Coordinates of C-alpha atoms in Angstrom, one line a residue:
M501 CA -20.3 -8.8 11.0
R502 CA -20.7 -11.6 8.6
Y503 CA -21.2 -10.4 5.0
A504 CA -23.6 -12.1 2.6
F505 CA -21.2 -12.7 -0.3
D506 CA -21.7 -16.3 -1.3
D507 CA -18.8 -18.6 -1.9
A508 CA -19.3 -18.7 -5.8
F509 CA -18.9 -15.0 -5.8
L510 CA -15.8 -15.0 -3.8
D511 CA -14.3 -17.9 -5.8
E512 CA -14.8 -15.8 -9.0
L513 CA -13.4 -12.6 -7.4
R514 CA -10.2 -14.6 -6.3
L515 CA -9.9 -16.1 -9.8
R516 CA -10.1 -12.8 -11.5
N517 CA -7.8 -11.0 -9.1
D518 CA -4.8 -13.2 -8.7
I519 CA -3.0 -12.0 -5.5
E520 CA 0.4 -11.8 -7.2
S521 CA -1.2 -9.5 -9.8
V522 CA -3.2 -7.4 -7.3
I523 CA -0.2 -6.9 -4.9
G524 CA 2.3 -6.5 -7.7
E525 CA 0.7 -3.4 -8.9
Y526 CA 1.9 -1.6 -5.8
V527 CA 4.8 -3.7 -4.4
S528 CA 7.9 -4.9 -6.4
L529 CA 7.9 -8.5 -5.8
K530 CA 10.7 -11.0 -6.5
R531 CA 10.0 -14.7 -6.9
Q532 CA 11.8 -17.2 -4.5
G533 CA 10.6 -20.6 -5.5
R534 CA 6.9 -21.0 -4.7
I535 CA 6.7 -17.7 -2.9
L536 CA 7.4 -14.0 -3.7
T537 CA 8.9 -11.4 -1.5
G538 CA 9.2 -7.6 -1.3
L539 CA 9.4 -4.6 1.0
C540 CA 6.4 -4.5 3.1
P541 CA 3.9 -1.5 2.2
F542 CA 2.5 -1.4 5.7
H543 CA 5.8 -0.7 7.7
N544 CA 9.1 0.7 7.0
E545 CA 11.9 -1.7 6.2
K546 CA 15.0 -2.3 4.2
T547 CA 15.0 -6.1 4.2
P548 CA 12.1 -7.8 2.5
S549 CA 9.7 -9.5 5.2
F550 CA 6.6 -9.2 3.1
T551 CA 5.8 -12.7 1.7
V552 CA 3.1 -13.4 -1.0
Y553 CA 1.9 -17.2 -1.1
P554 CA 0.3 -17.8 -4.6
D555 CA -0.7 -21.3 -3.5
T556 CA -3.0 -19.9 -1.0
Q557 CA -3.7 -16.6 -2.5
S558 CA -2.6 -14.9 0.7
F559 CA 0.1 -12.7 2.0
Y560 CA 2.0 -12.2 5.3
C561 CA 4.5 -9.8 6.7
F562 CA 7.0 -11.3 9.1
G563 CA 8.0 -7.9 10.2
C564 CA 4.8 -6.2 11.1
A565 CA 2.3 -9.2 11.2
A566 CA 0.2 -7.8 8.5
G567 CA -1.6 -10.4 6.5
G568 CA -4.6 -11.7 4.7
E569 CA -5.7 -12.1 1.0
A570 CA -6.4 -9.7 -1.9
I571 CA -9.5 -8.1 -0.1
T572 CA -7.6 -7.6 3.1
F573 CA -4.8 -6.0 1.2
A574 CA -7.2 -3.5 -0.5
R575 CA -8.6 -2.7 2.8
K576 CA -5.3 -1.9 4.3
F577 CA -3.7 -0.3 1.4
F578 CA -6.4 2.0 0.6
N579 CA -8.1 2.4 4.0
L580 CA -11.4 0.7 2.8
D581 CA -14.0 -1.1 4.6
F582 CA -14.8 -4.5 3.6
I583 CA -17.7 -3.8 1.0
E584 CA -15.6 -1.0 -0.4
A585 CA -12.6 -3.3 -1.0
V586 CA -14.8 -6.1 -2.6
K587 CA -16.3 -3.4 -4.8
L588 CA -12.9 -2.2 -5.9
L589 CA -11.7 -5.6 -6.7
A590 CA -14.9 -6.5 -8.5
E591 CA -14.6 -3.4 -10.7
R592 CA -11.0 -4.3 -11.4
A593 CA -12.0 -7.7 -12.8
G594 CA -15.2 -6.2 -14.5
M595 CA -17.7 -8.1 -12.2
S596 CA -20.9 -6.9 -10.8
L597 CA -21.3 -6.6 -7.1
P598 CA -24.1 -8.6 -5.5
V599 CA -26.8 -6.9 -3.9
L600 CA -26.4 -7.4 -0.1
S601 CA -29.7 -8.0 1.9
S602 CA -28.1 -5.9 4.8
Q603 CA -25.2 -3.8 5.2
D604 CA -22.7 -3.2 8.0
G605 CA -23.6 -0.1 10.1
Y606 CA -20.0 1.1 10.0
S607 CA -19.9 0.7 6.3
K608 CA -22.9 2.8 6.0
L609 CA -21.4 5.4 8.3
R610 CA -18.2 5.7 6.2
R611 CA -20.1 6.1 3.1
S612 CA -22.4 8.8 4.7
V613 CA -19.4 10.5 5.9
F614 CA -17.8 10.6 2.4
D615 CA -21.0 11.9 1.0
A616 CA -21.2 14.6 3.5
N617 CA -17.5 15.6 3.1
R618 CA -18.1 15.9 -0.7
E619 CA -21.2 18.2 -0.3
A620 CA -19.3 20.3 2.4
A621 CA -16.3 20.7 -0.1
K622 CA -18.6 21.6 -3.0
L623 CA -20.3 24.3 -0.7
Y624 CA -17.1 25.7 0.7
N625 CA -15.6 26.0 -2.9
E626 CA -19.0 27.9 -4.1
L627 CA -18.9 30.4 -1.1
L628 CA -15.3 31.3 -2.0
Y629 CA -16.6 33.2 -4.9
K630 CA -19.6 34.7 -3.2
P631 CA -19.9 37.8 -0.9
E632 CA -19.5 35.5 2.2
G633 CA -16.2 34.4 0.9
K634 CA -14.7 37.6 -0.2
A635 CA -12.2 37.9 2.7
Q636 CA -10.9 34.3 2.0
L637 CA -10.6 34.9 -1.8
D638 CA -8.8 38.1 -1.3
Y639 CA -6.2 36.5 1.1
L640 CA -5.6 33.7 -1.5
R641 CA -5.1 36.1 -4.3
G642 CA -3.0 38.1 -2.0
R643 CA -0.7 35.2 -1.5
G644 CA -0.5 34.7 -5.4
I645 CA -2.9 31.7 -5.5
S646 CA -4.3 31.6 -9.0
D647 CA -7.9 30.6 -9.9
K648 CA -6.5 27.4 -11.6
M649 CA -4.7 26.3 -8.3
I650 CA -8.0 27.2 -6.4
T651 CA -9.8 24.8 -8.8
V652 CA -7.1 22.1 -8.7
F653 CA -7.0 21.9 -4.8
G654 CA -10.8 22.8 -4.5
L655 CA -10.2 25.5 -2.0
G656 CA -13.1 27.1 -0.3
A657 CA -14.3 29.6 2.3
A658 CA -16.0 28.9 5.7
P659 CA -17.9 32.1 6.4
D660 CA -18.1 33.9 9.5
K661 CA -21.3 32.2 10.7
W662 CA -21.9 29.3 13.0
R663 CA -24.4 27.3 11.1
M664 CA -24.1 27.9 7.4
L665 CA -22.9 24.3 6.7
Y666 CA -25.3 22.8 9.4
D667 CA -28.3 24.4 7.6
H668 CA -27.1 23.4 4.2
L669 CA -26.2 19.7 4.9
S670 CA -29.3 19.3 7.0
S671 CA -31.3 20.4 4.1
K672 CA -29.5 17.6 2.2
G673 CA -30.7 15.0 4.5
F674 CA -27.6 14.4 6.6
S675 CA -28.3 13.8 10.3
E676 CA -26.5 15.6 13.1
E677 CA -25.0 12.1 14.2
I678 CA -23.3 11.8 10.7
L679 CA -22.1 15.4 10.6
V680 CA -20.5 15.1 14.1
S681 CA -19.0 11.8 13.2
A682 CA -17.5 13.6 10.1
N683 CA -16.2 16.3 12.5
L684 CA -18.0 19.0 10.1
L685 CA -20.2 19.8 13.2
R686 CA -19.3 20.2 16.8
K687 CA -21.9 20.1 19.8
R688 CA -22.2 21.3 23.4
E689 CA -24.6 21.1 26.1
K690 CA -26.4 24.3 27.4
N691 CA -29.4 24.4 29.6
N692 CA -29.9 20.7 29.1
K693 CA -30.1 21.2 25.5
T694 CA -27.5 20.0 22.7
I695 CA -26.5 22.9 20.4
Y696 CA -24.7 22.0 17.1
Y697 CA -22.4 24.4 15.2
D698 CA -19.9 24.4 12.5
N699 CA -16.6 23.1 13.0
F700 CA -14.9 25.6 10.7
K701 CA -15.9 29.3 10.8
N702 CA -14.4 32.4 9.1
K703 CA -11.5 30.3 7.6
I704 CA -9.9 29.2 4.2
I705 CA -10.7 25.7 3.6
F706 CA -8.2 23.0 2.2
P707 CA -10.1 19.8 1.3
I708 CA -8.0 16.6 1.9
V709 CA -8.5 13.9 -0.9
D710 CA -7.3 10.4 -0.6
V711 CA -5.6 8.6 -3.6
R712 CA -8.8 7.3 -4.6
G713 CA -10.5 10.7 -5.0
N714 CA -12.5 10.7 -1.8
V715 CA -12.8 13.9 0.4
I716 CA -11.8 12.6 3.7
A717 CA -11.1 15.6 5.6
F718 CA -10.5 19.4 5.7
G719 CA -7.8 21.7 6.7
S720 CA -8.3 25.3 7.5
R721 CA -6.5 28.5 8.1
V722 CA -7.5 31.8 9.8
L723 CA -7.2 35.1 7.8
D724 CA -4.9 36.8 10.2
N725 CA -2.0 35.7 12.5
S726 CA -4.3 34.6 15.5
N727 CA -3.8 31.2 17.1
P728 CA -4.4 28.5 16.5
K729 CA -3.4 29.3 13.0
Y730 CA -4.7 26.0 11.7
V731 CA -8.0 23.9 12.5
N732 CA -8.1 20.7 11.0
T733 CA -10.5 17.6 11.1
A734 CA -10.0 15.4 13.9
D735 CA -9.8 11.5 13.2
T736 CA -13.0 10.2 11.9
P737 CA -14.4 6.8 10.5
V738 CA -12.6 7.7 7.1
Y739 CA -9.7 9.8 8.2
K740 CA -6.6 9.5 10.5
K741 CA -4.2 12.3 10.0
S742 CA -1.1 10.2 10.8
N743 CA -2.0 8.0 7.7
E744 CA -2.5 10.5 5.1
L745 CA -0.7 13.1 3.0
Y746 CA -2.0 16.4 1.6
A747 CA -2.0 16.4 -2.5
L748 CA -0.7 12.9 -2.7
N749 CA -3.8 12.3 -4.9
I750 CA -2.3 14.7 -7.4
A751 CA 1.4 14.2 -6.9
K752 CA 1.3 10.5 -7.3
N753 CA 0.4 10.8 -11.0
G754 CA 3.6 11.4 -13.3
N755 CA 6.1 12.1 -10.6
E756 CA 8.8 10.1 -12.1
G757 CA 9.4 8.4 -8.9
T758 CA 10.2 11.5 -6.9
L759 CA 8.1 13.3 -4.2
I760 CA 8.8 16.7 -2.6
L761 CA 8.0 16.6 1.1
C762 CA 6.9 20.0 2.5
E763 CA 5.6 21.3 5.7
G764 CA 2.3 22.9 4.8
Y765 CA -0.7 23.4 2.4
M766 CA 0.5 26.8 1.2
D767 CA 4.0 25.4 0.3
V768 CA 2.4 22.6 -1.7
I769 CA 0.0 24.9 -3.5
A770 CA 2.8 27.3 -4.3
L771 CA 5.0 24.5 -5.7
H772 CA 2.3 23.1 -7.7
G773 CA 1.4 26.6 -9.2
A774 CA 5.0 26.9 -10.2
G775 CA 5.0 23.5 -11.9
F776 CA 6.5 21.3 -9.3
T777 CA 3.4 19.0 -9.1
N778 CA 5.0 16.2 -7.2
A779 CA 4.8 18.2 -3.8
V780 CA 3.2 16.7 -0.8
A781 CA 2.8 17.6 2.9
G782 CA 2.0 16.1 6.2
L783 CA -1.2 16.9 8.0
G784 CA -0.4 18.9 11.0
T785 CA 1.8 16.4 12.7
A786 CA 5.4 15.2 12.7
L787 CA 6.0 12.7 9.8
T788 CA 4.9 9.2 10.9
P789 CA 6.1 5.8 9.9
A790 CA 2.6 5.3 8.2
Q791 CA 3.2 8.4 5.9
V792 CA 6.6 7.2 5.1
S793 CA 5.2 3.9 4.1
L794 CA 2.6 5.6 2.0
I795 CA 5.4 7.7 0.2
S796 CA 7.3 4.5 -0.5
R797 CA 4.4 3.1 -2.6
Y798 CA 4.5 6.0 -4.8
A799 CA 8.1 7.2 -4.9
K800 CA 11.6 5.9 -5.1
E801 CA 13.3 9.2 -4.1
V802 CA 11.9 11.8 -1.6
M803 CA 13.2 15.4 -1.4
V804 CA 12.6 16.8 2.1
C805 CA 11.8 20.4 2.0
Y806 CA 11.5 21.6 5.4
D807 CA 12.3 25.1 7.2
S808 CA 15.9 25.6 8.0
D809 CA 15.2 26.7 11.7
T810 CA 15.8 24.4 14.7
A811 CA 12.6 22.8 14.5
G812 CA 12.9 22.2 10.9
K813 CA 16.3 20.7 11.2
Q814 CA 15.0 18.4 13.9
A815 CA 12.0 17.3 11.6
T816 CA 14.4 16.6 8.8
A817 CA 16.6 14.4 10.9
K818 CA 13.5 12.4 12.0
A819 CA 12.5 12.1 8.3
I820 CA 15.9 10.9 7.4
S821 CA 15.8 8.3 10.1
L822 CA 12.4 7.0 9.1
F823 CA 13.2 6.7 5.6
S824 CA 16.4 4.9 6.3
R825 CA 14.4 1.9 7.2
T826 CA 12.9 1.9 3.7
G827 CA 14.4 1.5 0.1
V828 CA 13.4 5.2 -0.6
K829 CA 16.4 7.5 -1.4
V830 CA 16.5 10.7 0.5
K831 CA 17.7 14.3 -0.5
V832 CA 17.4 17.3 1.6
I833 CA 16.7 20.7 0.1
D834 CA 18.9 23.4 1.8
L835 CA 16.5 26.5 2.1
P836 CA 17.9 29.9 2.9
D837 CA 17.3 30.9 6.6
G838 CA 13.8 32.1 7.2
K839 CA 12.6 31.1 3.7
D840 CA 9.9 28.7 2.8
P841 CA 9.3 27.5 -0.9
D842 CA 6.5 29.9 -1.3
D843 CA 8.9 32.7 -0.2
I844 CA 11.5 31.6 -2.8
I845 CA 9.2 31.3 -5.8
K846 CA 7.7 34.7 -5.1
Q847 CA 11.1 36.5 -4.5
H848 CA 13.4 34.6 -6.9
G849 CA 11.1 32.8 -9.3
K850 CA 10.8 29.0 -10.0
E851 CA 14.3 28.7 -11.6
R852 CA 15.9 29.5 -8.2
F853 CA 13.7 26.7 -6.5
R854 CA 14.9 24.3 -9.3
A855 CA 18.5 25.2 -8.7
L856 CA 17.9 24.4 -5.0
L857 CA 16.4 21.0 -6.0
E858 CA 19.3 20.2 -8.3
G859 CA 21.8 21.1 -5.4
S860 CA 20.0 19.1 -2.9
A861 CA 22.2 16.8 -0.8
N862 CA 21.6 13.2 0.0
D863 CA 21.0 12.1 3.5
I864 CA 24.7 11.2 4.2
E865 CA 25.9 14.5 2.9
Y866 CA 23.4 16.4 5.0
R867 CA 24.1 14.5 8.1
L868 CA 27.9 15.3 7.5
S869 CA 27.2 19.0 6.8
L870 CA 25.2 19.4 10.0
E871 CA 28.1 17.4 12.1
R872 CA 30.8 19.5 10.4
K873 CA 29.5 22.6 11.9
N874 CA 29.9 21.3 15.5
H875 CA 33.8 20.9 15.2
D876 CA 36.7 23.3 14.6
L877 CA 38.4 21.6 11.6
Q878 CA 41.4 24.2 11.9
T879 CA 42.5 22.2 15.0
A880 CA 43.8 18.6 15.2
D881 CA 41.2 17.9 18.0
G882 CA 38.4 19.2 15.9
K883 CA 39.5 17.2 12.9
I884 CA 39.7 13.9 15.1
S885 CA 36.3 14.5 16.6
F886 CA 34.7 15.3 13.4
L887 CA 36.3 12.1 11.9
K888 CA 34.9 9.9 14.6
A889 CA 31.4 11.3 14.2
A890 CA 31.6 10.9 10.5
A891 CA 32.7 7.4 10.9
V892 CA 29.6 6.7 13.0
I893 CA 27.3 8.3 10.3
L894 CA 28.9 6.3 7.4
A895 CA 28.9 2.9 9.5
V896 CA 25.1 3.3 10.2
N897 CA 23.9 4.8 6.8
G898 CA 26.6 3.9 4.2
G899 CA 26.9 0.8 2.0
S900 CA 30.4 -0.3 0.8
I901 CA 30.4 2.1 -2.2
E902 CA 29.2 5.0 -0.1
R903 CA 31.9 4.4 2.4
D904 CA 34.6 4.2 -0.2
I905 CA 33.4 7.5 -1.7
Y906 CA 33.1 9.5 1.4
A907 CA 36.2 8.1 2.9
A908 CA 38.2 9.5 -0.1
K909 CA 36.3 12.8 0.4
L910 CA 37.1 13.0 4.0
S911 CA 40.7 12.1 3.3
D912 CA 41.1 15.1 1.0
E913 CA 39.2 17.3 3.5
L914 CA 40.9 16.3 6.7
G915 CA 44.4 15.5 5.2
V916 CA 44.5 12.0 6.5
E917 CA 44.9 8.6 4.7
K918 CA 41.8 7.1 3.2
G919 CA 42.8 3.9 4.8
A920 CA 42.6 5.6 8.2
V921 CA 39.0 6.9 7.6
L922 CA 37.9 3.2 6.5
Q923 CA 39.7 1.8 9.6
Q924 CA 37.9 4.1 11.9
I925 CA 34.4 3.1 10.2
K926 CA 35.5 -0.7 10.8
L927 CA 36.1 0.2 14.4
V928 CA 32.5 1.4 14.6
D929 CA 31.2 -1.6 12.9
V930 CA 33.0 -4.0 15.4
R931 CA 31.6 -1.9 18.2
N932 CA 28.2 -1.9 16.6
E933 CA 28.2 -5.8 16.0
R934 CA 29.3 -6.4 19.7
A935 CA 26.3 -4.5 20.9
R936 CA 24.0 -6.2 18.4
Q937 CA 25.0 -9.7 19.4
K938 CA 24.8 -8.8 23.1
G939 CA 21.2 -7.7 22.8
S940 CA 20.1 -10.0 20.0
V941 CA 18.4 -12.7 22.0
R942 CA 16.8 -10.2 24.3
Q943 CA 15.7 -8.1 21.4
A944 CA 14.4 -11.1 19.4
E945 CA 12.0 -12.1 22.4
K946 CA 11.1 -8.4 22.7
E947 CA 10.0 -8.1 19.1
M948 CA 8.3 -11.5 19.3
K949 CA 6.3 -10.3 22.4
K950 CA 5.6 -7.0 20.7
L951 CA 4.5 -8.8 17.5
Y952 CA 2.1 -11.0 19.6
K953 CA 0.9 -8.4 22.1
D954 CA -2.6 -8.2 20.8
L955 CA -2.6 -12.1 20.8
L956 CA -1.7 -12.5 24.3
P957 CA -4.6 -11.8 26.7
Q958 CA -3.7 -10.1 30.1
G959 CA -2.4 -12.8 32.4
H960 CA -0.9 -15.0 29.8
E961 CA 2.7 -14.5 29.2
D962 CA 3.9 -17.9 27.7
L963 CA 4.5 -17.7 23.9
R964 CA 3.8 -21.4 23.9
I965 CA 0.3 -20.5 24.0
I966 CA 0.4 -18.6 20.7
K967 CA 2.3 -21.5 19.0
A968 CA 0.0 -24.2 20.3
Q969 CA -3.0 -22.4 18.9
E970 CA -1.4 -21.6 15.7
I971 CA -0.1 -25.2 15.1
L972 CA -3.4 -26.8 16.1
L973 CA -5.4 -24.5 13.8
A974 CA -3.1 -24.9 11.0
N975 CA -3.1 -28.6 11.2
I976 CA -6.8 -28.5 11.0
I977 CA -6.7 -26.0 8.0
A978 CA -4.2 -28.5 6.3
N979 CA -6.2 -31.5 7.3
P980 CA -9.9 -30.9 7.8
S981 CA -10.6 -34.6 8.5
F982 CA -8.7 -34.1 11.8
L983 CA -11.6 -32.2 13.1
T984 CA -13.8 -35.3 13.3
K985 CA -11.0 -37.4 14.8
L986 CA -10.5 -34.7 17.5
E987 CA -14.3 -34.5 18.4
G988 CA -14.7 -34.2 22.1
K989 CA -11.1 -33.0 22.6
V990 CA -11.1 -29.8 21.0
S991 CA -13.7 -27.0 21.1
K992 CA -13.5 -23.1 21.0
E993 CA -13.4 -22.8 24.8
I994 CA -9.9 -24.2 24.9
F995 CA -8.6 -21.3 22.9
I996 CA -7.1 -18.5 24.8
T997 CA -6.7 -15.8 22.2
P998 CA -10.0 -14.3 21.1
V999 CA -9.2 -14.1 17.4
Y1000 CA -8.0 -17.7 17.4
K1001 CA -11.2 -18.9 19.3
K1002 CA -13.1 -16.9 16.6
A1003 CA -11.1 -18.6 13.9
F1004 CA -11.8 -22.1 15.1
A1005 CA -15.5 -21.5 15.6
I1006 CA -15.8 -20.3 11.9
I1007 CA -13.5 -23.0 10.5
S1008 CA -15.0 -25.8 12.1
E1009 CA -18.5 -24.7 11.2
R1010 CA -17.4 -24.5 7.6
I1011 CA -15.8 -27.9 7.7
S1012 CA -18.9 -29.4 9.4
N1013 CA -21.1 -28.0 6.6
N1014 CA -18.7 -29.3 3.9
S1015 CA -17.9 -25.6 2.8
G1016 CA -14.5 -24.5 1.8
I1017 CA -11.9 -23.1 4.3
D1018 CA -9.7 -21.0 1.9
I1019 CA -8.7 -17.8 3.4
I1020 CA -11.0 -15.7 1.2
Y1021 CA -14.0 -17.2 2.7
L1022 CA -13.0 -15.9 6.2
T1023 CA -12.0 -12.4 5.4
G1024 CA -15.6 -11.0 6.0
D1025 CA -15.6 -12.2 9.5
F1026 CA -12.5 -10.6 10.6
T1027 CA -10.9 -7.0 10.8
P1028 CA -7.9 -6.3 8.8
D1029 CA -5.7 -6.5 11.9
E1030 CA -7.3 -9.9 12.9
M1031 CA -6.6 -11.1 9.3
G1032 CA -2.9 -10.8 10.0
A1033 CA -3.3 -13.4 12.7
V1034 CA -5.4 -15.5 10.6
S1035 CA -3.1 -15.3 7.6
R1036 CA -0.2 -16.8 9.9
L1037 CA -2.2 -20.1 9.9
Y1038 CA -2.1 -20.1 6.0
A1039 CA 1.7 -19.2 5.8
S1040 CA 4.0 -21.9 4.8
K1041 CA 6.6 -21.3 7.5
L1042 CA 4.7 -22.7 10.4
P1043 CA 6.4 -26.0 11.4
L1044 CA 3.9 -28.7 11.2
S1045 CA 4.2 -32.6 11.2
N1046 CA 0.5 -32.8 10.3
T1047 CA -0.3 -35.5 12.8
L1048 CA -2.9 -36.1 15.4
K1049 CA -0.3 -36.4 18.0
E1050 CA 0.8 -33.0 17.3
C1051 CA -2.7 -31.6 17.7
E1052 CA -3.0 -33.5 20.9
D1053 CA 0.1 -32.1 22.2
C1054 CA -1.2 -28.6 21.4
I1055 CA -4.5 -29.3 23.1
S1056 CA -2.7 -30.4 26.2
V1057 CA -0.8 -27.2 26.4
L1058 CA -4.0 -25.2 26.0
L1059 CA -6.0 -27.3 28.5
E1060 CA -3.3 -26.7 31.0
E1061 CA -3.2 -23.0 30.4
T1062 CA -7.1 -22.9 30.5
K1063 CA -7.1 -24.6 33.9
K1064 CA -4.6 -22.3 35.3
S1065 CA -6.6 -19.3 34.3
D1066 CA -10.1 -20.4 34.6
F1067 CA -10.0 -22.5 37.8
K1068 CA -8.5 -19.8 39.8
D1069 CA -12.1 -18.8 40.7
V1070 CA -14.4 -21.8 39.9
S1071 CA -17.3 -19.9 41.3
K1072 CA -17.3 -17.5 38.4
L1073 CA -17.6 -20.4 35.9
S1074 CA -21.1 -21.1 34.6
D1075 CA -22.3 -24.7 35.0
E1076 CA -22.0 -25.1 31.1
E1077 CA -18.5 -23.8 31.2
F1078 CA -17.6 -26.1 34.2
L1079 CA -19.1 -29.2 32.4
N1080 CA -17.2 -28.3 29.1
L1081 CA -13.9 -28.2 30.8
F1082 CA -14.6 -31.2 33.0
N1083 CA -15.7 -33.2 29.9
M1084 CA -12.5 -32.1 27.9
D1085 CA -10.3 -33.1 30.7
K1086 CA -11.9 -36.4 31.1
N1087 CA -11.4 -36.9 27.3
Q1088 CA -7.6 -36.1 27.6
Q1089 CA -7.1 -38.9 30.3

């Protein structure tokens, strides 16, 4: 979909939203000459691979291939569509948004889903205080949830009726198609007739709100112990559960750089009610890299507060592993067996939970404490096996300071020399380095192919194809006059990758029309994921000689590949396709 924002508006939008300023509000950037680098907000990493290019007003991550300009950054960071992202930046700059003659159908759908969710949340909350919601209100009050917390979290009641929400939202003008897309309704076929009914029935409702204040989904809980205990919104045009966190819209404000990560809605509400307003929770799935990345945008430290059973320990170990790839510090709250935060606050008060917070262990201490339980430290063999396991933990997770501190602690605990502990860690380092070097070349190729997996169409395995397309396009972007000089030699047909075929068509059209080809003019034509590939073309790390000879060499590579793939079955080529390829081949001779 090509959006109707003219270049003059986009120029002003870019001028008033300098990319360093926009991204710098959410990512800590460090200047390195003409560029800036930081930890990528779109994947987990310890070493910065996220690069901002003020000269081209673009960004690119060499770790996950995310890229674009300010609009794309807003789209990816806040999960917005194109028009929503432009509106956000326009409001940030105090600009008025032009009226578009037409709007993207997907954008309209998203806005309709947001509107339907807001109306549903309002109805559910109102029903909680009516006779239809008495059972749900009694349950919440029985769990010690105050009216204040009900208001803060917008809790509600879905009554024991199949069409309450359907009838209400239909009267507000929402179509069945919109309500099914929002997962507020379900449908089934009966006697050749489609029957629609409410997704949530006889349940407590937990609205899920994003960091911008939009109601994006709902969680729900049964009133008894029947299964499934929780029924949640499935993925919709505005919601993907693996990308969001419950209550982050509240916890992100004034959290002093620390978030408490809980397992469920009730834990979060109980903690907020006790004054711990920096608590958040996942949304019915195991913690995901996307959620870890989201947390890292708002916190420098996370305190993991999962149950102490086997499943909880496994989830904690996974969380530590995920956060170890970021710059976020991790602490683990040691909950008593069988207790969750809600139980502790009810039975022992908020001061007891505060004491648990203050006594929480960092990730290394937690790993060591778990490992310690697997060894009999009263025996020499037990001490040796524990020391070897501890050395692995410190080699993988500890810096030089952590190694020194914990080597001293282990020395005192096990009755061995500190130097012996450090030597054991060094042995692990050597072993790990050998393994790393052995697989480095293979891993680099694997990572490159993974990075380019969406850019390599089926049947094309040679990474030279990607490079040839990138270098050719980057040369044309840097030297628009090359397009005329390459006339008859290059066309979109020689490009193998769909996104680069599309990029060439748009860029060449703009050059022919004497229009600018800055990256912001292209963003309305590509998805955020596609913009990553486009952004690579504007990144300064592409090796260019800026010569026609380099372009012609790239064209030769692509023509060779085109002939290999397309002429396998000439009968499937149209007359126009055959003539185009014939003419290009002739021009190359």
